[in-house]
Amino acid sequence: MNLQTLFFLCLLPVSALAQPGVFRVIDISPGVYYLTPGNETPKLLGPGDKLESDCTLLLDEHEKAHLVYKETSLTFTTPGSFRLERYAREAEERTTQRPGLFRQFFQWVYGGVSDADSEKDLERSHEKYITQNKGGTKGFAGGSYGIDVLSPVVGKIQPGAVHFAWRSAGPEMLYDFQLLDYQTEGVLCKALLRDTVFEIDLGKLALEPGRQYYWVVYQKEMDQDSPVFMLADEPSLRSPRLTLVPNEGSLEEVRMRVRAGEDYRDLPDDISRDLMELMVLEDEQYIMAAYRGYEELQQKYPGNSLVDKMLASFLSRQGLLEAAKLQLQRSASH
Amino acid sequence: MANRRKRLGKKLNGVYSYLWRKLFNPNSFIVTLLIFVFLWVFHLVQVNMHFLDPFNYGIRDYQITDIIYSQFRDPGQIRLIDEVVLVNSDLMPRDSLPLLLRRLRQLGPKVIGLDILLEDQGDDEVIDSLLREEIRQTPNLVLAGALGPYIDSLQRFPPLAGCHPYFREAAANMGYINFVSKDTSTIRLFSPQEKTTDGVVRSFAVKIATLYDPSKVTRLLRRQNKVESINYAGDRDFFVKIQPFQLFDDEYFQLLLDRDMLKDRIALVGFVGSHAPGEREIDRFFTPLNRHYSGKTYPDMYGVVIHANIIDMILREEYIFQVPHWLTEFLVWIYCYFNVLIIHRIYRKLPETFHGVTRLMQITEFVVIFFVIAFLFYYFRIKIDFSKGILAMVLAYDFVMIYESMLKKKFKFLQNLPEK
């Protein structure tokens, strides 16, 4: 090696001599693939895999991959193909820009000083912060509390047996069914069930006619039956609370009134008349009766897409989106 | 030669007497003493004052070093820990556990830690017997147990609980999963081993580390600390995670086999959630890594990840050095005394600007002390509890004032003490 070569070698930046890094897979969802250069067949990606920076990551909908490159964490959550070279470059830059203790300490002290002014800052620039917190029950619009109600036991309920049904995402759960007084929150009926259906004659519970009650299903710890997992005392998965009012008004009166109406009689066919009657029942909050009516109509007109869709929209109006979805799937399969 | 020695002796005496005259002030000594008497009395009564003090309640479970963990670390910076792989058990039913263990065994890890308490037998005897058989066939498996209430009369714990004898008999190794903390307080400590009526038992993490590298555990135990501070490396993102589907799906399992994913590593099985909103709070704890280090917040780390951090600390042998209590006390006394001495001098020499100068000095000192504590912990893992020193420094100003304006006037003998 002559002197000239040595001189040029000295001019090379240290980074050029640094070892190229590899991406390590920390966590992935099912079905994530990657491509290596010159090979068009995607390979399945596994946890702990090492990827060179010339690889391409392939993600589909709802897939995610968490990778680490030279102490930099990278999370991919959107569908697409990602050339890792670019992310390696960005990670290298981020690594060199990482502040030392002194700078971090100064930033923290300075941050503390500016935080003292934070209340005033909230007032001054509320637009900046207003999106950070939302007071409201998250997931209600999506009908998702973890447990989805499938039978619309809600509104005015007539005497007789009532069938409650729900569905949970978790396997083999224990459910705590409760019927409570709306005003006092007193429990009138409680049952620990393995099944996702429960039938009870509300007449036997001595409920006060016209008074509001609600029912809810909680997912519970599996108790002695499965002591493997320590679950929290307060379960976070529950169904929405559905309010019902027993023996309120007369269902037959409403039916008679509808049938006596001119609009009803002017309708061209039976199916339209039946649907109108059910719409009025829903308006009058006889939800259970309307639901049974839709079920009877389905039996009367099997495969009728209008009835199926009317039932699905009825269920979605009650907030039972999962039940509505199941209904649409069922009608599509017919 | 003799003359030279004499001259040196004279010089040294001169230096000593100069330092003595400059640094010893009986007034400052009395003020320092008063501060510590006050702190001692305050310490006695503060126990019953929490209910009056929501601010104190909010920050009482807080240490200065928490800020280093939570604020001076870039959450995007990850030092991947290769020796330990987290296997997420999720909410797996018991009938999946035998298959899980078999598949893990096939992947050839050096140690498997099952951070699940098998407290009772299940409904299905066949499943239980399968599970017991798998436990028996896995000699490198460490089962989780729990320490019961301490028996004062015996000065020992009862035998390990939390694992049904049906499974315990089949297990070659067990460790307790208890952490050293109060009900909902931050997990900073763990105890490496404890005495039970059945003999000495090791903690879950220490037992796993023993099977992995016994020499490192020997060095840990040689430190003879009853409890050790956990030197947290990071949260769950610092470890490669295997999800249940990757073990039970044949294609993924083959992938793990082909790539020697668990070969000669530690597989820690436990609940590793995603911290998603609405996720049930299973086996989650507060740690110093919590970004919100005081006040209202959520538990930030799963128990199995805390065990993984302990194992990592033992394997790296990067322990936290706690400054001994006597040394801390000594430093606090010296620090307080010098503060009082300086404040006293400012009081006598700069009576006009005394308040401003003293307060400015205290603020500067506070920041410097904080930085020194952070520096020692960040670079050398030396942990010093200097909160008493800071409190003494804050009180020094007020006590000098009380002494000069009240006590000195009241007690005549104090006026006769020499001032320098």
GROMACS .gro file of C-alpha atoms in nm, chain A residues 24-34 43-50 64 66-68 70-74 94 98-102 104-105 108-109 171-173 194 219-221 224-232 234-237, chain B residues 67 71-74 76-80 82 89-95 97 116-123 236-243 245-246 251-252 255-256 259 261 265 278-283 293 367 370-371 374-375 378-379:
model
  116
   24ARG     CA    1  -3.470  -0.784   1.320
   25VAL     CA    2  -3.835  -0.880   1.340
   26ILE     CA    3  -3.969  -0.822   1.691
   27ASP     CA    4  -4.337  -0.895   1.638
   28ILE     CA    5  -4.560  -0.966   1.341
   29SER     CA    6  -4.921  -1.044   1.263
   30PRO     CA    7  -5.009  -1.348   1.049
   31GLY     CA    8  -4.942  -1.336   0.676
   32VAL     CA    9  -4.656  -1.086   0.645
   33TYR     CA   10  -4.415  -1.163   0.359
   34TYR     CA   11  -4.093  -1.019   0.224
   43LYS     CA   12  -4.118  -1.550   0.164
   44LEU     CA   13  -4.307  -1.580   0.489
   45LEU     CA   14  -4.170  -1.360   0.765
   46GLY     CA   15  -4.125  -1.505   1.112
   47PRO     CA   16  -4.044  -1.355   1.451
   48GLY     CA   17  -3.675  -1.293   1.509
   49ASP     CA   18  -3.596  -1.306   1.134
   50LYS     CA   19  -3.305  -1.100   1.007
   64LYS     CA   20  -4.847  -0.521   1.097
   66HIS     CA   21  -4.252  -0.441   1.422
   67LEU     CA   22  -3.885  -0.430   1.329
   68VAL     CA   23  -3.567  -0.301   1.487
   70LYS     CA   24  -2.963  -0.051   1.489
   71GLU     CA   25  -3.157   0.033   1.807
   72THR     CA   26  -3.428   0.213   1.612
   73SER     CA   27  -3.782   0.083   1.638
   74LEU     CA   28  -3.988   0.070   1.319
   94ARG     CA   29  -3.188   0.921   1.380
   98ARG     CA   30  -2.977   1.111   1.942
   99PRO     CA   31  -2.907   1.364   2.219
  100GLY     CA   32  -2.670   1.295   2.507
  101LEU     CA   33  -2.760   1.305   2.874
  102PHE     CA   34  -2.671   1.671   2.918
  104GLN     CA   35  -3.177   1.559   2.744
  105PHE     CA   36  -3.147   1.691   3.097
  108TRP     CA   37  -3.632   1.815   3.051
  109VAL     CA   38  -3.561   2.108   3.286
  171PRO     CA   39  -6.352  -1.856   2.335
  172GLU     CA   40  -6.511  -2.057   2.618
  173MET     CA   41  -6.611  -1.773   2.842
  194ARG     CA   42  -7.145  -2.079   3.002
  219GLN     CA   43  -6.760  -1.161   3.072
  220LYS     CA   44  -6.628  -1.314   3.392
  221GLU     CA   45  -6.321  -1.485   3.523
  224GLN     CA   46  -6.207  -2.263   3.958
  225ASP     CA   47  -6.285  -2.416   3.624
  226SER     CA   48  -5.982  -2.256   3.467
  227PRO     CA   49  -5.741  -2.116   3.721
  228VAL     CA   50  -5.474  -2.069   3.460
  229PHE     CA   51  -5.522  -1.697   3.414
  230MET     CA   52  -5.561  -1.433   3.677
  231LEU     CA   53  -5.821  -1.199   3.537
  232ALA     CA   54  -5.911  -0.858   3.665
  234GLU     CA   55  -6.367  -0.572   3.708
  235PRO     CA   56  -6.432  -0.721   3.368
  236SER     CA   57  -6.384  -0.486   3.080
  237LEU     CA   58  -6.588  -0.688   2.830
  401ILE     CA   59  -3.708   1.030   3.557
  405GLN     CA   60  -3.777   1.082   3.045
  406PHE     CA   61  -3.414   1.047   2.941
  407ARG     CA   62  -3.471   0.747   2.723
  408ASP     CA   63  -3.582   0.762   2.366
  410GLY     CA   64  -3.790   0.463   1.980
  411GLN     CA   65  -3.441   0.347   2.078
  412ILE     CA   66  -3.432  -0.028   2.127
  413ARG     CA   67  -3.146  -0.249   2.236
  414LEU     CA   68  -3.269  -0.589   2.128
  416ASP     CA   69  -3.147  -1.170   2.208
  423SER     CA   70  -4.976  -1.718   2.602
  424ASP     CA   71  -5.264  -1.476   2.549
  425LEU     CA   72  -5.584  -1.608   2.711
  426MET     CA   73  -5.504  -1.961   2.608
  427PRO     CA   74  -5.728  -2.239   2.744
  428ARG     CA   75  -5.556  -2.512   2.942
  429ASP     CA   76  -5.604  -2.773   2.672
  431LEU     CA   77  -5.081  -2.580   2.709
  450ILE     CA   78  -4.867  -1.910   3.453
  451LEU     CA   79  -4.990  -2.028   3.792
  452LEU     CA   80  -5.131  -2.381   3.764
  453GLU     CA   81  -5.311  -2.347   4.095
  454ASP     CA   82  -5.578  -2.614   4.045
  455GLN     CA   83  -5.658  -2.910   3.835
  456GLY     CA   84  -5.890  -2.850   3.543
  457ASP     CA   85  -6.219  -3.016   3.446
  570ARG     CA   86  -4.177  -0.560   2.569
  571ASP     CA   87  -4.045  -0.410   2.245
  572PHE     CA   88  -3.692  -0.501   2.352
  573PHE     CA   89  -3.768  -0.871   2.310
  574VAL     CA   90  -3.864  -1.084   2.013
  575LYS     CA   91  -4.219  -1.209   2.063
  576ILE     CA   92  -4.371  -1.533   1.946
  577GLN     CA   93  -4.748  -1.524   1.918
  579PHE     CA   94  -5.059  -1.866   1.608
  580GLN     CA   95  -4.691  -1.891   1.518
  585GLU     CA   96  -4.607  -2.341   0.842
  586TYR     CA   97  -4.494  -2.085   1.099
  589LEU     CA   98  -4.023  -2.148   0.997
  590LEU     CA   99  -3.928  -2.117   1.365
  593ARG     CA  100  -3.438  -2.050   1.169
  595MET     CA  101  -3.553  -1.918   1.666
  599ARG     CA  102  -3.230  -1.916   2.419
  612GLY     CA  103  -6.007  -0.169   2.646
  613GLU     CA  104  -5.765  -0.455   2.696
  614ARG     CA  105  -5.817  -0.624   3.030
  615GLU     CA  106  -5.565  -0.546   3.294
  616ILE     CA  107  -5.403  -0.885   3.330
  617ASP     CA  108  -5.071  -0.918   3.508
  627TYR     CA  109  -4.389   0.902   3.655
  701VAL     CA  110  -3.060   2.148   3.935
  704PHE     CA  111  -3.045   1.647   4.018
  705PHE     CA  112  -2.800   1.633   3.731
  708ALA     CA  113  -2.894   1.147   3.698
  709PHE     CA  114  -2.534   1.135   3.576
  712TYR     CA  115  -2.718   0.699   3.378
  713TYR     CA  116  -2.349   0.625   3.330
   0.00000   0.00000   0.00000
